[in-house]
mmCIF file of C-alpha atoms in Angstrom:
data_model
loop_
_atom_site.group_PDB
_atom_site.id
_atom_site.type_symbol
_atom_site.label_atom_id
_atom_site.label_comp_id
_atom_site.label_asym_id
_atom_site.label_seq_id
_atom_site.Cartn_x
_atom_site.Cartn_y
_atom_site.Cartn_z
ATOM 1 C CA UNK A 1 0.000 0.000 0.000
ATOM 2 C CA UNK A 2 3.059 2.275 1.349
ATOM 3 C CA UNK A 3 4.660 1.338 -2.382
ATOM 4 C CA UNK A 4 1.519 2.452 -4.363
ATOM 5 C CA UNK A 5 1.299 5.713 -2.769
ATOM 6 C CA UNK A 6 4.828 6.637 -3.106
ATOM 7 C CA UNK A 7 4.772 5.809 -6.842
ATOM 8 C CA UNK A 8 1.944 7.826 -7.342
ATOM 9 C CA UNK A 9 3.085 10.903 -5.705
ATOM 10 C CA UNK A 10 6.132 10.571 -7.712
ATOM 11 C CA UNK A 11 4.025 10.288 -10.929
ATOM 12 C CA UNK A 12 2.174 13.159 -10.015
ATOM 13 C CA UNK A 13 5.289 15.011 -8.954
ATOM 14 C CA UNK A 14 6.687 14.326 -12.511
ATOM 15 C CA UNK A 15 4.044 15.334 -14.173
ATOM 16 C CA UNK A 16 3.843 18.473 -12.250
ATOM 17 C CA UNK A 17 7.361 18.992 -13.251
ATOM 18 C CA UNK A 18 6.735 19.068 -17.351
ATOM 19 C CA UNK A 19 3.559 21.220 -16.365
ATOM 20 C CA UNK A 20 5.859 23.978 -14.822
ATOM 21 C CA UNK A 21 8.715 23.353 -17.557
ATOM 22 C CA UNK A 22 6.529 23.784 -20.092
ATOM 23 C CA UNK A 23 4.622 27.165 -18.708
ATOM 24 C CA UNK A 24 8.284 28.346 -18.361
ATOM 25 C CA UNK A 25 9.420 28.990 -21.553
ATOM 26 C CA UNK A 26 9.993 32.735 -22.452
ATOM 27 C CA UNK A 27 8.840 34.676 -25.378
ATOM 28 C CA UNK A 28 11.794 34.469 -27.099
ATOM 29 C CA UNK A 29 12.457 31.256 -27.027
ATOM 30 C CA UNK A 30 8.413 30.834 -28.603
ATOM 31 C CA UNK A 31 9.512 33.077 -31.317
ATOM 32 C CA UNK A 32 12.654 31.070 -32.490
ATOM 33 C CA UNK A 33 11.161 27.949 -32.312
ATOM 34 C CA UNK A 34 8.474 29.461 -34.514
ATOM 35 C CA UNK A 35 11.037 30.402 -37.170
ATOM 36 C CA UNK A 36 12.143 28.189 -39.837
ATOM 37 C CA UNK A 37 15.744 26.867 -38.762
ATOM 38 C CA UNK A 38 18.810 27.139 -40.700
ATOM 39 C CA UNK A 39 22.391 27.361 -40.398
ATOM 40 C CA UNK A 40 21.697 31.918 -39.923
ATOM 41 C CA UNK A 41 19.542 30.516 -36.838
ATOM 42 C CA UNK A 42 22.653 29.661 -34.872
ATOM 43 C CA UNK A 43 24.947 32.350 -36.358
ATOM 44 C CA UNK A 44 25.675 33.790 -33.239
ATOM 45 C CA UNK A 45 27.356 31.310 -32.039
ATOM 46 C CA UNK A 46 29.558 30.365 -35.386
ATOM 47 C CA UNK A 47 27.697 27.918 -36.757
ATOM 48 C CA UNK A 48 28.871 26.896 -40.595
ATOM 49 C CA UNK A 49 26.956 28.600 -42.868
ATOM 50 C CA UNK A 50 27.574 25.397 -45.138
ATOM 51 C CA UNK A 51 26.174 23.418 -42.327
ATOM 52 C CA UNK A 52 23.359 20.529 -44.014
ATOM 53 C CA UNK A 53 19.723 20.266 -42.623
ATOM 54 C CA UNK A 54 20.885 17.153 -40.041
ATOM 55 C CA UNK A 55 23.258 19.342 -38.772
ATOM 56 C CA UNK A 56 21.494 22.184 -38.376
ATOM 57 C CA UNK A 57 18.474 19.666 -36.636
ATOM 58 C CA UNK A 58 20.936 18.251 -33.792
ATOM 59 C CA UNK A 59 21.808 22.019 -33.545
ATOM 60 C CA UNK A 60 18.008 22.339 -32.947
ATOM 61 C CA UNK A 61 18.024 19.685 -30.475
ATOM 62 C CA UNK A 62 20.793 20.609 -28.557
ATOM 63 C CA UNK A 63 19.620 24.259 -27.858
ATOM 64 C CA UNK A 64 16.324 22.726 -27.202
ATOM 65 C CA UNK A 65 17.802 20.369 -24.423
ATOM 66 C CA UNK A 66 19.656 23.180 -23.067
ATOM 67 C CA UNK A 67 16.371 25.312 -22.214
ATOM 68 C CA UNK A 68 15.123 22.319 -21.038
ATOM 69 C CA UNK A 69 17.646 21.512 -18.249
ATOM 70 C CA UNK A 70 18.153 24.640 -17.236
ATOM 71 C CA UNK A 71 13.946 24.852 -16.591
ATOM 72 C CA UNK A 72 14.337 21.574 -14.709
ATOM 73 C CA UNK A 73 17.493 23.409 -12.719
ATOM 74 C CA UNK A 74 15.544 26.453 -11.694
ATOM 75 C CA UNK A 75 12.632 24.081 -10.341
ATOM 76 C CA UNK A 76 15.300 21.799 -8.613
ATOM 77 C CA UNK A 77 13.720 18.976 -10.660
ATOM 78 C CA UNK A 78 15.789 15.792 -11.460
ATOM 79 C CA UNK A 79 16.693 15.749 -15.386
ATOM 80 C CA UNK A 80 15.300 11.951 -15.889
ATOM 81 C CA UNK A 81 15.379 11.274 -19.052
ATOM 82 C CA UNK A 82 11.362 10.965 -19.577
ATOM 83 C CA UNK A 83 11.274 14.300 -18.181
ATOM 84 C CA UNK A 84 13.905 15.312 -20.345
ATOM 85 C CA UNK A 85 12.471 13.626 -23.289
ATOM 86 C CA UNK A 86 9.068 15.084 -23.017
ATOM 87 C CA UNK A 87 10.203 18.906 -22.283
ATOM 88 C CA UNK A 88 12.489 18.945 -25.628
ATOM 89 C CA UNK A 89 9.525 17.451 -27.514
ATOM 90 C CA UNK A 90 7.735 20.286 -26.419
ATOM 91 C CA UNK A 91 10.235 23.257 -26.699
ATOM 92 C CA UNK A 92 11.061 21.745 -30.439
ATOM 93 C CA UNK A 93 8.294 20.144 -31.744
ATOM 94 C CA UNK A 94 9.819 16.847 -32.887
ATOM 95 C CA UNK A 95 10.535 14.012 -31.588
ATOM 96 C CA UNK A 96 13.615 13.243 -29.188
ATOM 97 C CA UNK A 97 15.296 9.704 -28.152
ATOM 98 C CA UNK A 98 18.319 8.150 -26.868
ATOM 99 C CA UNK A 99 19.642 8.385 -30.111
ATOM 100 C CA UNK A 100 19.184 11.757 -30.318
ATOM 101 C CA UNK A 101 20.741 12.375 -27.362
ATOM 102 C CA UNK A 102 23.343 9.777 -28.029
ATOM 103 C CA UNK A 103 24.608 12.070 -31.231
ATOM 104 C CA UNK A 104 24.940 15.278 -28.752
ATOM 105 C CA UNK A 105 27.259 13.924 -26.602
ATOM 106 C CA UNK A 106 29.397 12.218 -29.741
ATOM 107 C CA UNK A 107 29.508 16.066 -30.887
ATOM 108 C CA UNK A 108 30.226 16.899 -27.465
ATOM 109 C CA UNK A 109 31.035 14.531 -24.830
ATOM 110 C CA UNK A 110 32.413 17.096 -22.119
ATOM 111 C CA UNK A 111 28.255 18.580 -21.691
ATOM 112 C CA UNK A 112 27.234 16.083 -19.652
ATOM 113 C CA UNK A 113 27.195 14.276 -15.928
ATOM 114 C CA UNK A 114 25.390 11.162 -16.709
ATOM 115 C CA UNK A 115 23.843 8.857 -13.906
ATOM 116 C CA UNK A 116 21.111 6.578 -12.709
ATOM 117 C CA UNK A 117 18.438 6.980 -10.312
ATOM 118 C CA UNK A 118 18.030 4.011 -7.875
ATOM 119 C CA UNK A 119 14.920 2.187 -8.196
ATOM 120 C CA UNK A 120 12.576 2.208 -5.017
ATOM 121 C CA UNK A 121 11.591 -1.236 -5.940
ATOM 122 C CA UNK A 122 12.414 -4.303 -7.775
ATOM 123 C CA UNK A 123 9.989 -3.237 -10.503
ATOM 124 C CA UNK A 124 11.301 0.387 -10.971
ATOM 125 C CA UNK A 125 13.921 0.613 -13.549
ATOM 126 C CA UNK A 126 17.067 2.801 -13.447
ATOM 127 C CA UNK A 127 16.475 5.750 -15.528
ATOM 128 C CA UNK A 128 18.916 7.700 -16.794
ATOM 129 C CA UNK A 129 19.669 11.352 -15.906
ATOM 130 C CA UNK A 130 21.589 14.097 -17.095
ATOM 131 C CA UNK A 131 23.584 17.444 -15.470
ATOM 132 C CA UNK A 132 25.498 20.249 -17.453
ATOM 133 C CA UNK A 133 29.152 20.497 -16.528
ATOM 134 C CA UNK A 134 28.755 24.214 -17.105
ATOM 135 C CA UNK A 135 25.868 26.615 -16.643
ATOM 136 C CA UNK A 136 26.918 29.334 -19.136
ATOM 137 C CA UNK A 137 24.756 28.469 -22.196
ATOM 138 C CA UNK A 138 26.707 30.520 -25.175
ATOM 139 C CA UNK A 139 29.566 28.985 -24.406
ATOM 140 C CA UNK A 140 28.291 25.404 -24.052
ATOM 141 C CA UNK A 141 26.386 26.231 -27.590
ATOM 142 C CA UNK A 142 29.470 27.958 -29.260
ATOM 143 C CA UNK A 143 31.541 24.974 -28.451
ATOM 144 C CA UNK A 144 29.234 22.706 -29.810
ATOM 145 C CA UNK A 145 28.686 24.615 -33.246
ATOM 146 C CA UNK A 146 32.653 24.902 -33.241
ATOM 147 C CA UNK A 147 32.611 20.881 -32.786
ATOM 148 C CA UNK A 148 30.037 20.493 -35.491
ATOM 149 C CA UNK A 149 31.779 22.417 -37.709
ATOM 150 C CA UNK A 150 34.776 20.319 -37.493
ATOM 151 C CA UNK A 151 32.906 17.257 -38.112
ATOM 152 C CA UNK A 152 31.539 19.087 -41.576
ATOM 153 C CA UNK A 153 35.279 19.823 -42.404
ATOM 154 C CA UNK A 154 36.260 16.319 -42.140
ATOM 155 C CA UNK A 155 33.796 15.215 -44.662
ATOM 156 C CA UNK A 156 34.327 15.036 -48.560
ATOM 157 C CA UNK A 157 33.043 17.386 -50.922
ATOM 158 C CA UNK A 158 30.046 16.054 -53.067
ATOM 159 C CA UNK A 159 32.258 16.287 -56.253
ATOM 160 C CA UNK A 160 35.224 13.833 -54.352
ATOM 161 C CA UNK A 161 32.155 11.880 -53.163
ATOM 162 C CA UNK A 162 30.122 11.164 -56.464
ATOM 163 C CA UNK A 163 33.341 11.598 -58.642
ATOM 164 C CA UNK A 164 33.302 13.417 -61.773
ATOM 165 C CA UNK A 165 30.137 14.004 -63.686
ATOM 166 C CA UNK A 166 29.697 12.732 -67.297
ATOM 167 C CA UNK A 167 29.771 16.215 -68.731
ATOM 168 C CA UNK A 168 33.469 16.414 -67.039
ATOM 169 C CA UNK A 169 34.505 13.343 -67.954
ATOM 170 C CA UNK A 170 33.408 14.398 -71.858
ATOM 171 C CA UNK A 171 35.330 17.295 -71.365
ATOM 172 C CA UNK A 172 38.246 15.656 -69.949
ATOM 173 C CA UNK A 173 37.787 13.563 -72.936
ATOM 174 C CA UNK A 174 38.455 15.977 -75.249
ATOM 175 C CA UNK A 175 41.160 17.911 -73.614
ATOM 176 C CA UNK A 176 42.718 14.660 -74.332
ATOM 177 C CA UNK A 177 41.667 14.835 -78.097
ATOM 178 C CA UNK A 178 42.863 17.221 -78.759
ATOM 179 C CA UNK A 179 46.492 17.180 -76.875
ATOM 180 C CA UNK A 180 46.941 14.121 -79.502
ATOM 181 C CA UNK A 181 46.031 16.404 -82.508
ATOM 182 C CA UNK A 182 49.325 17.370 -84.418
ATOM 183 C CA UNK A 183 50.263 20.949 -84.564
ATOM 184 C CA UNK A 184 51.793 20.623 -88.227
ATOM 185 C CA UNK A 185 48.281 19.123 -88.905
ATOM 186 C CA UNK A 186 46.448 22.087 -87.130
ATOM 187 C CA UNK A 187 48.556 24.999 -89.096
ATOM 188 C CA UNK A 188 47.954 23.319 -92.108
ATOM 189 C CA UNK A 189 44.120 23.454 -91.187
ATOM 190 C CA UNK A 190 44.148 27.323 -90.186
ATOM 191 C CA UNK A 191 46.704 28.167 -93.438
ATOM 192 C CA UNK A 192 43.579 27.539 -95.557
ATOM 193 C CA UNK A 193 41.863 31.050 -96.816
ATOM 194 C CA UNK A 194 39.349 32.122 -94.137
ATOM 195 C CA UNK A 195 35.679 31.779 -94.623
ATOM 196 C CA UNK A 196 33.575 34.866 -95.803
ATOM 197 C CA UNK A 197 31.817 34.390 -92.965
ATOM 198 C CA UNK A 198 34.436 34.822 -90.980
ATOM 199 C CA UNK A 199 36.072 37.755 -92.515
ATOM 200 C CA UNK A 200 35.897 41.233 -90.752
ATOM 201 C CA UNK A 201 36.247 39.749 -87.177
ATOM 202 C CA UNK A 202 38.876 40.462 -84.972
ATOM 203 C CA UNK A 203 42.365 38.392 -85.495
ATOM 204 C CA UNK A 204 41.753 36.677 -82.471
ATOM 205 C CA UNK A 205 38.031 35.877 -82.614
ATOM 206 C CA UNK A 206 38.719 34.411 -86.284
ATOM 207 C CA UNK A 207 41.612 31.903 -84.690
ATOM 208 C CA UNK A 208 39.694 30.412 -81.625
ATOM 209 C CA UNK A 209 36.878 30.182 -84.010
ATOM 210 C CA UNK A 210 38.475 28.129 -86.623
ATOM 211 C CA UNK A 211 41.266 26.173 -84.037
ATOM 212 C CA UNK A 212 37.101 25.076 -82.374
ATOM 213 C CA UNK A 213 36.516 23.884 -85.741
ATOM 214 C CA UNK A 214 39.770 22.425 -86.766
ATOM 215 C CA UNK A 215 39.047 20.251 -83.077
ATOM 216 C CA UNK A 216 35.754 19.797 -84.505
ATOM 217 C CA UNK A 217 36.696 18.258 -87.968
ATOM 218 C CA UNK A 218 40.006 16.053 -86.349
ATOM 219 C CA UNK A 219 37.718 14.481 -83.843
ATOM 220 C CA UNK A 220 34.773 13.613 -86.032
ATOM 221 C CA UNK A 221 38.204 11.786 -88.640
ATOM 222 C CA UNK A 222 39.345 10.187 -85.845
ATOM 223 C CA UNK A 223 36.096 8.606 -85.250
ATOM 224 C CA UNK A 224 35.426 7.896 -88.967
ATOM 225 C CA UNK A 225 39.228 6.290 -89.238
ATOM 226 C CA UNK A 226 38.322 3.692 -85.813
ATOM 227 C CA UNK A 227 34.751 3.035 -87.196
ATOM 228 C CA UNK A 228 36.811 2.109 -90.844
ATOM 229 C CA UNK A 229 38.655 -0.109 -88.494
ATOM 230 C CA UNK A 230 36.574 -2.177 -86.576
ATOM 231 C CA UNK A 231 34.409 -2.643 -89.931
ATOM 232 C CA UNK A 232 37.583 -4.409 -91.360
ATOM 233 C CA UNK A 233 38.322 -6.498 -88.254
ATOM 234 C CA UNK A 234 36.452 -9.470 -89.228
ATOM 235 C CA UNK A 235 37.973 -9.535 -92.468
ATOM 236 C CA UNK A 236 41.280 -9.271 -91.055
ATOM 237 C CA UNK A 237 40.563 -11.783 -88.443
ATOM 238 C CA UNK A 238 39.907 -14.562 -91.553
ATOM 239 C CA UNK A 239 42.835 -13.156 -93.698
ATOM 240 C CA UNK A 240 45.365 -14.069 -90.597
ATOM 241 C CA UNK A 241 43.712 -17.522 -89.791
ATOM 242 C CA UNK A 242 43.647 -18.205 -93.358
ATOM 243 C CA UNK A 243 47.581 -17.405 -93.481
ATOM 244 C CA UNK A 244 48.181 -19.263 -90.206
ATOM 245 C CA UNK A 245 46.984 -22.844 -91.739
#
């Protein structure tokens, strides 16, 4: 009897808890969690403006779980991690788990005391609860920007991840064209008289447009001479067997 009565003054204690944690928050904080978030939300404390939209959420959370604890501090409320759970949820308006909260601290593992509440009974389970090493919340936030920020630095660039696109590889391509073209070839292309539609253009405009063309004409022989080729493979291929016998 003693056992049900103590577990449901400390279920109505709890609950009184996210009550007065939730009335708490200030107008400010309403307004910016109103706001759309990005990377200029957290500015202030040095956040990447390069910083991606998972980032910028665990940013979100963090600040969120900050407010929260400090609520819970003022009130001289235990941070369980229900309680902790369910004020963040509130303050951010998504959802928050061990995860979550398992990401902060791999950004951050100095912001927390972690421990466990003894059970009152065999049938209570520990629950976890957390304390801030420090109470001055722009630093704690700054550091943890500065932390994610290193964590974006250490990760490739889309380009080095996906590798080059086909329209750079094509042009890559025929860089390396036209570095096997032959100059003697090329001046004997651009020696010819210029075209009349050409004529009356600047000295330089008429020589980039005709070395283009020049590129133009080489690449499409080049292609001509290997199609020429494979067409006369098979009759090669019976011309050497036939010799070989």
């Amino acid at each position: 009897m003693m056992l049900n009565h103590r577990s449901a003054a400390k279920s109505a204690a709890n609950k009184r808890a996210l009550e007065e944690a939730a009335a708490e928050e200030t107008v400010e904080h309403t307004q910016k969690k109103a706001k759309v978030m990005d990377a200029s939300t957290f500015a202030e404390f040095d956040l990447s403006e390069q910083m991606p939209p998972s980032g910028i959420h665990v940013a979100h959370l963090f600040s969120s779980l900050e407010f929260s604890l400090t609520t819970m501090a003022l009130y001289h409320r235990t941070a369980s991690f229900p309680l902790v759970k369910a004020a963040v949820e509130s303050s951010c308006k998504c959802s928050f788990s061990t995860s979550d909260l398992a990401r902060i601290i791999t950004i951050y593992p100095e912001a927390y005391e972690c421990s466990f509440t003894k059970p009152t009974d065999k049938l209570t389970r520990p629950e976890l609860c957390l304390k801030p090493t420090s109470t001055s919340f722009r630093t704690r936030m700054t550091v943890f920007c500065n932390n994610l920020n290193k964590l974006l630095a250490t990760l490739p660039s889309v380009e080095d991840a996906l590798g080059p696109t086909p329209l750079a590889q094509l042009r890559a391509q025929e860089r390396r064209h036209a570095a096997a073209l032959t100059p003697l070839e090329q001046a004997n292309y651009l020696a010819k008289p210029v075209p009349k539609e050409l004529q009356g253009l600047p000295a330089w405009l008429v020589q980039k447009v005709r070395t283009a063309e020049w590129h133009k004409t080489a690449l499409t022989q080049k292609v001509d001479s290997a199609d020429r080729l494979i067409a006369t493979l098979p009759t090669l291929h019976k011309c050497f067997r036939a010799c070989s016998k």
